[in-house]
Amino acid sequence: MTRSIKPLVAGNWKMNGLKADLAIAAGVAKGYDAALKPSVDLAICPPASLLFAATAALIGSRIATGGQDCSTQGSGAFTGEVSAAMLADAGASFCIVGHSERRTLHGETNATVKAKAEAAQKALLLPIVCVGETKDEREAGKALAVVKKQLRGSVPDGATPATLVVAYEPVWAIGTGLTPTAADVAEMHEAIRAELGRLLGKQAAAGVRLLYGGSVKPSNAAELMNVANVDGALVGGASLKAEEFLAIARACAG
Ligand code: 13P
Protein backbone atom coordinates (compact mmCIF):
# COMPACT_ATOMS: atom_id res chain seq x y z
CA MET A 1 0.00 0.00 0.00
CA THR A 2 0.96 3.61 -0.49
CA ARG A 3 -0.66 5.54 2.34
CA SER A 4 -1.60 8.62 0.32
CA ILE A 5 -3.19 6.66 -2.54
CA LYS A 6 -6.74 5.33 -2.47
CA PRO A 7 -6.44 1.77 -3.75
CA LEU A 8 -8.30 0.47 -6.80
CA VAL A 9 -9.55 -3.06 -7.30
CA ALA A 10 -10.51 -3.68 -10.92
CA GLY A 11 -12.16 -6.84 -12.22
CA ASN A 12 -11.22 -8.02 -15.69
CA TRP A 13 -13.97 -10.36 -16.83
CA LYS A 14 -12.04 -11.16 -20.04
CA MET A 15 -14.24 -12.95 -22.62
CA ASN A 16 -16.76 -14.05 -20.02
CA GLY A 17 -20.23 -12.77 -19.33
CA LEU A 18 -23.70 -12.81 -20.83
CA LYS A 19 -26.63 -10.62 -19.80
CA ALA A 20 -27.49 -12.96 -16.94
CA ASP A 21 -24.04 -12.34 -15.47
CA LEU A 22 -24.94 -8.73 -14.74
CA ALA A 23 -26.15 -10.30 -11.49
CA ILE A 24 -22.46 -10.53 -10.53
CA ALA A 25 -22.12 -6.76 -10.92
CA ALA A 26 -25.31 -6.25 -8.92
CA GLY A 27 -23.95 -8.53 -6.20
CA VAL A 28 -20.72 -6.52 -6.01
CA ALA A 29 -22.74 -3.30 -5.79
CA LYS A 30 -24.80 -4.72 -2.95
CA GLY A 31 -21.70 -5.56 -0.93
CA TYR A 32 -19.85 -2.31 -1.66
CA ASP A 33 -21.11 -0.73 1.53
CA ALA A 34 -20.52 2.50 3.39
CA ALA A 35 -17.57 0.95 5.21
CA LEU A 36 -15.81 -0.02 1.99
CA LYS A 37 -16.51 2.99 -0.23
CA PRO A 38 -14.17 5.47 1.44
CA SER A 39 -11.30 2.96 1.54
CA VAL A 40 -11.18 1.40 -1.90
CA ASP A 41 -12.33 2.25 -5.43
CA LEU A 42 -13.87 -0.53 -7.51
CA ALA A 43 -14.13 -1.00 -11.25
CA ILE A 44 -15.59 -3.80 -13.35
CA CYS A 45 -14.36 -4.36 -16.90
CA PRO A 46 -16.92 -6.61 -18.61
CA PRO A 47 -16.76 -7.55 -22.28
CA ALA A 48 -17.63 -4.60 -24.54
CA SER A 49 -20.99 -6.20 -25.33
CA LEU A 50 -22.07 -5.73 -21.70
CA LEU A 51 -20.47 -2.39 -20.96
CA PHE A 52 -23.55 -0.24 -21.42
CA ALA A 53 -25.79 -2.58 -19.44
CA ALA A 54 -23.19 -3.08 -16.69
CA THR A 55 -22.79 0.66 -16.30
CA ALA A 56 -26.56 1.01 -16.05
CA ALA A 57 -26.73 -1.81 -13.48
CA LEU A 58 -24.10 -0.02 -11.38
CA ILE A 59 -25.67 3.44 -11.39
CA GLY A 60 -25.66 4.88 -7.89
CA SER A 61 -23.13 2.33 -6.61
CA ARG A 62 -20.01 4.42 -7.29
CA ILE A 63 -18.50 1.38 -8.99
CA ALA A 64 -16.86 2.36 -12.26
CA THR A 65 -16.75 0.32 -15.43
CA GLY A 66 -14.04 -0.09 -18.00
CA GLY A 67 -13.20 -1.59 -21.35
CA GLN A 68 -10.63 -4.37 -21.78
CA ASP A 69 -8.99 -2.95 -24.89
CA CYS A 70 -9.55 -0.11 -27.36
CA SER A 71 -8.56 0.75 -30.87
CA THR A 72 -5.66 3.06 -31.58
CA GLN A 73 -7.98 4.73 -34.09
CA GLY A 74 -10.73 7.27 -33.48
CA SER A 75 -13.32 5.99 -35.96
CA GLY A 76 -13.73 4.67 -39.48
CA ALA A 77 -13.19 1.52 -41.52
CA PHE A 78 -11.77 -0.75 -38.81
CA THR A 79 -14.17 -3.69 -38.75
CA GLY A 80 -14.52 -5.28 -35.35
CA GLU A 81 -12.63 -2.59 -33.48
CA VAL A 82 -14.09 -0.55 -30.62
CA SER A 83 -12.86 3.00 -30.11
CA ALA A 84 -12.11 4.57 -26.76
CA ALA A 85 -14.82 7.17 -27.41
CA MET A 86 -17.34 4.33 -27.89
CA LEU A 87 -16.33 2.80 -24.56
CA ALA A 88 -16.69 6.19 -22.89
CA ASP A 89 -20.06 6.66 -24.57
CA ALA A 90 -21.17 3.28 -23.18
CA GLY A 91 -20.30 4.49 -19.68
CA ALA A 92 -16.71 3.39 -19.15
CA SER A 93 -14.24 5.42 -17.15
CA PHE A 94 -11.29 3.02 -17.44
CA CYS A 95 -9.72 0.99 -20.22
CA ILE A 96 -7.25 -1.86 -19.77
CA VAL A 97 -4.54 -1.69 -22.44
CA GLY A 98 -1.60 -3.97 -23.16
CA HIS A 99 -2.91 -6.97 -21.26
CA SER A 100 -0.53 -9.88 -21.83
CA GLU A 101 -3.28 -11.76 -23.64
CA ARG A 102 -3.42 -8.90 -26.14
CA ARG A 103 0.36 -8.62 -26.34
CA THR A 104 0.82 -12.37 -26.98
CA LEU A 105 -2.34 -13.44 -28.81
CA HIS A 106 -2.71 -10.28 -30.89
CA GLY A 107 0.92 -9.28 -31.30
CA GLU A 108 0.56 -5.92 -29.62
CA THR A 109 3.87 -4.12 -29.32
CA ASN A 110 4.80 -1.48 -26.77
CA ALA A 111 4.16 1.15 -29.44
CA THR A 112 0.64 -0.22 -30.03
CA VAL A 113 -0.05 -0.25 -26.32
CA LYS A 114 1.15 3.33 -25.99
CA ALA A 115 -1.07 4.42 -28.87
CA LYS A 116 -4.04 2.69 -27.23
CA ALA A 117 -3.29 4.31 -23.87
CA GLU A 118 -3.14 7.69 -25.61
CA ALA A 119 -6.42 6.97 -27.40
CA ALA A 120 -7.98 6.12 -24.05
CA GLN A 121 -6.69 9.34 -22.48
CA LYS A 122 -8.02 11.35 -25.41
CA ALA A 123 -11.49 9.92 -24.73
CA LEU A 124 -11.03 10.83 -21.03
CA LEU A 125 -10.74 7.19 -20.02
CA LEU A 126 -8.13 6.23 -17.45
CA PRO A 127 -5.87 3.64 -19.10
CA ILE A 128 -4.70 0.70 -17.02
CA VAL A 129 -1.42 -0.10 -18.75
CA CYS A 130 -0.39 -3.72 -18.17
CA VAL A 131 3.19 -4.93 -18.01
CA GLY A 132 4.77 -8.18 -16.89
CA GLU A 133 7.43 -10.73 -17.66
CA THR A 134 7.09 -14.34 -18.85
CA LYS A 135 8.28 -17.34 -16.85
CA ASP A 136 11.39 -17.70 -19.04
CA GLU A 137 12.25 -14.05 -18.59
CA ARG A 138 11.95 -14.31 -14.81
CA GLU A 139 14.01 -17.47 -14.69
CA ALA A 140 16.68 -15.77 -16.78
CA GLY A 141 16.83 -12.94 -14.22
CA LYS A 142 15.43 -10.47 -16.75
CA ALA A 143 12.09 -9.59 -15.12
CA LEU A 144 13.03 -6.09 -14.01
CA ALA A 145 14.67 -5.20 -17.31
CA VAL A 146 11.72 -6.51 -19.34
CA VAL A 147 9.14 -4.60 -17.32
CA LYS A 148 11.14 -1.36 -17.37
CA LYS A 149 11.43 -1.63 -21.15
CA GLN A 150 7.67 -2.21 -21.44
CA LEU A 151 7.06 0.89 -19.32
CA ARG A 152 9.40 3.02 -21.41
CA GLY A 153 7.60 1.91 -24.56
CA SER A 154 4.00 1.81 -23.36
CA VAL A 155 3.45 4.69 -20.95
CA PRO A 156 2.14 7.89 -22.57
CA ASP A 157 4.36 10.95 -22.22
CA GLY A 158 3.35 13.41 -19.55
CA ALA A 159 0.96 11.02 -17.79
CA THR A 160 -0.17 11.89 -14.28
CA PRO A 161 -2.00 10.00 -11.52
CA ALA A 162 -5.23 11.36 -13.05
CA THR A 163 -4.43 9.91 -16.48
CA LEU A 164 -2.57 6.65 -15.79
CA VAL A 165 -2.83 3.42 -13.82
CA VAL A 166 -0.18 0.72 -14.20
CA ALA A 167 -0.82 -2.97 -13.57
CA TYR A 168 2.04 -5.41 -13.01
CA GLU A 169 0.86 -8.82 -14.15
CA PRO A 170 3.54 -11.48 -14.38
CA VAL A 171 2.41 -13.58 -17.35
CA TRP A 172 3.19 -16.84 -15.54
CA ALA A 173 0.91 -15.85 -12.64
CA ILE A 174 -2.17 -15.19 -14.78
CA GLY A 175 -4.80 -17.87 -14.35
CA THR A 176 -2.29 -20.35 -12.95
CA GLY A 177 -2.78 -20.04 -9.20
CA LEU A 178 0.90 -19.07 -8.94
CA THR A 179 1.98 -15.76 -7.47
CA PRO A 180 5.36 -14.13 -6.95
CA THR A 181 6.63 -13.86 -3.38
CA ALA A 182 5.81 -10.67 -1.51
CA ALA A 183 9.52 -9.81 -1.75
CA ASP A 184 9.47 -10.18 -5.55
CA VAL A 185 6.33 -8.04 -5.83
CA ALA A 186 7.93 -5.41 -3.58
CA GLU A 187 11.10 -5.35 -5.69
CA MET A 188 9.13 -5.05 -8.93
CA HIS A 189 6.70 -2.38 -7.73
CA GLU A 190 9.56 -0.30 -6.34
CA ALA A 191 11.34 -0.60 -9.69
CA ILE A 192 8.15 0.38 -11.55
CA ARG A 193 7.70 3.47 -9.35
CA ALA A 194 11.32 4.42 -9.94
CA GLU A 195 11.08 3.95 -13.71
CA LEU A 196 7.88 6.02 -13.80
CA GLY A 197 9.80 8.66 -11.86
CA ARG A 198 12.38 8.80 -14.66
CA LEU A 199 9.65 8.94 -17.31
CA LEU A 200 7.11 11.26 -15.70
CA GLY A 201 8.93 13.02 -12.90
CA LYS A 202 9.05 11.94 -9.30
CA GLN A 203 6.01 13.85 -8.15
CA ALA A 204 3.68 12.41 -10.78
CA ALA A 205 5.10 8.91 -10.35
CA ALA A 206 4.53 9.01 -6.61
CA GLY A 207 0.77 9.26 -7.10
CA VAL A 208 0.23 6.75 -9.93
CA ARG A 209 -1.70 3.68 -8.79
CA LEU A 210 0.29 0.49 -9.26
CA LEU A 211 -1.94 -2.58 -9.30
CA TYR A 212 -0.79 -6.15 -8.91
CA GLY A 213 -2.54 -8.80 -11.03
CA GLY A 214 -2.15 -12.54 -11.46
CA SER A 215 -4.05 -15.16 -9.43
CA VAL A 216 -5.25 -12.68 -6.81
CA LYS A 217 -7.68 -14.54 -4.54
CA PRO A 218 -9.32 -13.81 -1.20
CA SER A 219 -6.73 -16.13 0.38
CA ASN A 220 -3.66 -14.21 -0.84
CA ALA A 221 -5.04 -10.69 -1.29
CA ALA A 222 -4.13 -9.33 2.14
CA GLU A 223 -0.52 -10.42 1.83
CA LEU A 224 -0.16 -9.01 -1.69
CA MET A 225 -1.97 -5.77 -0.88
CA ASN A 226 0.23 -5.14 2.14
CA VAL A 227 3.32 -4.93 -0.04
CA ALA A 228 4.82 -1.45 -0.40
CA ASN A 229 3.85 0.30 -3.65
CA VAL A 230 0.94 -2.06 -4.32
CA ASP A 231 -2.09 0.21 -4.64
CA GLY A 232 -4.72 -2.32 -5.57
CA ALA A 233 -5.37 -5.32 -7.74
CA LEU A 234 -6.36 -6.30 -11.26
CA VAL A 235 -8.43 -9.43 -10.78
CA GLY A 236 -9.35 -11.99 -13.42
CA GLY A 237 -11.07 -15.22 -12.41
CA ALA A 238 -12.02 -14.13 -8.91
CA SER A 239 -13.84 -11.07 -10.28
CA LEU A 240 -16.48 -13.39 -11.73
CA LYS A 241 -17.73 -14.21 -8.25
CA ALA A 242 -19.17 -11.24 -6.35
CA GLU A 243 -18.21 -12.60 -2.93
CA GLU A 244 -14.61 -13.29 -3.94
CA PHE A 245 -14.22 -9.90 -5.59
CA LEU A 246 -15.64 -8.20 -2.49
CA ALA A 247 -13.35 -10.20 -0.21
CA ILE A 248 -10.37 -8.97 -2.23
CA ALA A 249 -11.70 -5.41 -2.02
CA ARG A 250 -11.97 -5.77 1.77
CA ALA A 251 -8.40 -7.06 1.95
CA CYS A 252 -7.31 -4.09 -0.08
CA ALA A 253 -9.19 -1.66 2.15
CA GLY A 254 -7.05 -2.97 5.03
P1 13P B 1 -6.40 -14.13 -12.92
O1 13P B 1 -6.77 -13.31 -11.71
O2 13P B 1 -7.47 -15.04 -13.37
O3 13P B 1 -5.06 -14.81 -12.72
O4 13P B 1 -6.19 -13.10 -14.13
C1 13P B 1 -5.41 -11.99 -13.93
C2 13P B 1 -5.57 -11.07 -15.07
O5 13P B 1 -5.13 -11.36 -16.17
C3 13P B 1 -6.30 -9.80 -14.85
O6 13P B 1 -6.15 -8.94 -15.91
CSV table of N, CA and C and ligand atoms in Angstrom, one decimal, residues 10-12 14 96 99-101 130 169 173-177 213-217 234-239, ligand 1:
chain,number,residue,atom,x,y,z
A,10,ALA,N,-9.8,-3.6,-9.6
A,10,ALA,CA,-10.5,-3.7,-10.9
A,10,ALA,C,-10.7,-5.1,-11.3
A,11,GLY,N,-11.9,-5.5,-11.8
A,11,GLY,CA,-12.2,-6.8,-12.2
A,11,GLY,C,-12.1,-6.9,-13.7
A,12,ASN,N,-11.3,-7.8,-14.2
A,12,ASN,CA,-11.2,-8.0,-15.7
A,12,ASN,C,-12.0,-9.3,-16.0
A,14,LYS,N,-12.5,-10.5,-18.8
A,14,LYS,CA,-12.0,-11.2,-20.0
A,14,LYS,C,-13.2,-11.5,-20.9
A,96,ILE,N,-8.5,-1.1,-19.9
A,96,ILE,CA,-7.3,-1.9,-19.8
A,96,ILE,C,-6.6,-1.8,-21.1
A,99,HIS,N,-2.8,-5.7,-22.0
A,99,HIS,CA,-2.9,-7.0,-21.3
A,99,HIS,C,-2.1,-8.0,-22.0
A,100,SER,N,-1.4,-8.9,-21.2
A,100,SER,CA,-0.5,-9.9,-21.8
A,100,SER,C,-1.2,-10.7,-22.9
A,101,GLU,N,-2.5,-11.0,-22.6
A,101,GLU,CA,-3.3,-11.8,-23.6
A,101,GLU,C,-3.4,-11.0,-25.0
A,130,CYS,N,-0.9,-2.5,-18.8
A,130,CYS,CA,-0.4,-3.7,-18.2
A,130,CYS,C,1.0,-4.0,-18.7
A,169,GLU,N,1.4,-7.5,-14.1
A,169,GLU,CA,0.9,-8.8,-14.1
A,169,GLU,C,1.9,-9.8,-14.7
A,173,ALA,N,1.8,-15.8,-13.8
A,173,ALA,CA,0.9,-15.8,-12.6
A,173,ALA,C,-0.6,-15.7,-13.1
A,174,ILE,N,-0.8,-15.4,-14.3
A,174,ILE,CA,-2.2,-15.2,-14.8
A,174,ILE,C,-2.9,-16.5,-15.0
A,175,GLY,N,-4.0,-16.7,-14.2
A,175,GLY,CA,-4.8,-17.9,-14.4
A,175,GLY,C,-4.1,-19.2,-14.0
A,176,THR,N,-3.0,-19.1,-13.3
A,176,THR,CA,-2.3,-20.3,-13.0
A,176,THR,C,-2.4,-20.7,-11.5
A,177,GLY,N,-2.8,-19.8,-10.6
A,177,GLY,CA,-2.8,-20.0,-9.2
A,177,GLY,C,-1.4,-19.7,-8.6
A,213,GLY,N,-1.6,-7.8,-10.5
A,213,GLY,CA,-2.5,-8.8,-11.0
A,213,GLY,C,-1.9,-10.1,-11.3
A,214,GLY,N,-2.7,-11.2,-11.2
A,214,GLY,CA,-2.2,-12.5,-11.5
A,214,GLY,C,-2.5,-13.4,-10.3
A,215,SER,N,-3.6,-14.2,-10.5
A,215,SER,CA,-4.0,-15.2,-9.4
A,215,SER,C,-4.3,-14.5,-8.1
A,216,VAL,N,-4.8,-13.3,-8.1
A,216,VAL,CA,-5.2,-12.7,-6.8
A,216,VAL,C,-6.5,-13.4,-6.4
A,217,LYS,N,-6.5,-13.8,-5.1
A,217,LYS,CA,-7.7,-14.5,-4.5
A,217,LYS,C,-7.9,-14.0,-3.1
A,234,LEU,N,-5.6,-6.0,-10.0
A,234,LEU,CA,-6.4,-6.3,-11.3
A,234,LEU,C,-6.7,-7.8,-11.2
A,235,VAL,N,-8.0,-8.1,-11.1
A,235,VAL,CA,-8.4,-9.4,-10.8
A,235,VAL,C,-9.1,-10.1,-12.0
A,236,GLY,N,-8.7,-11.3,-12.3
A,236,GLY,CA,-9.4,-12.0,-13.4
A,236,GLY,C,-10.4,-12.9,-12.9
A,237,GLY,N,-10.1,-14.2,-12.8
A,237,GLY,CA,-11.1,-15.2,-12.4
A,237,GLY,C,-11.9,-14.9,-11.2
A,238,ALA,N,-11.3,-14.4,-10.1
A,238,ALA,CA,-12.0,-14.1,-8.9
A,238,ALA,C,-13.0,-13.0,-9.0
A,239,SER,N,-12.9,-12.2,-10.1
A,239,SER,CA,-13.8,-11.1,-10.3
A,239,SER,C,-15.2,-11.6,-10.8
B,1,13P,P1,-6.4,-14.1,-12.9
B,1,13P,O1,-6.8,-13.3,-11.7
B,1,13P,O2,-7.5,-15.0,-13.4
B,1,13P,O3,-5.1,-14.8,-12.7
B,1,13P,O4,-6.2,-13.1,-14.1
B,1,13P,C1,-5.4,-12.0,-13.9
B,1,13P,C2,-5.6,-11.1,-15.1
B,1,13P,O5,-5.1,-11.4,-16.2
B,1,13P,C3,-6.3,-9.8,-14.9
B,1,13P,O6,-6.1,-8.9,-15.9
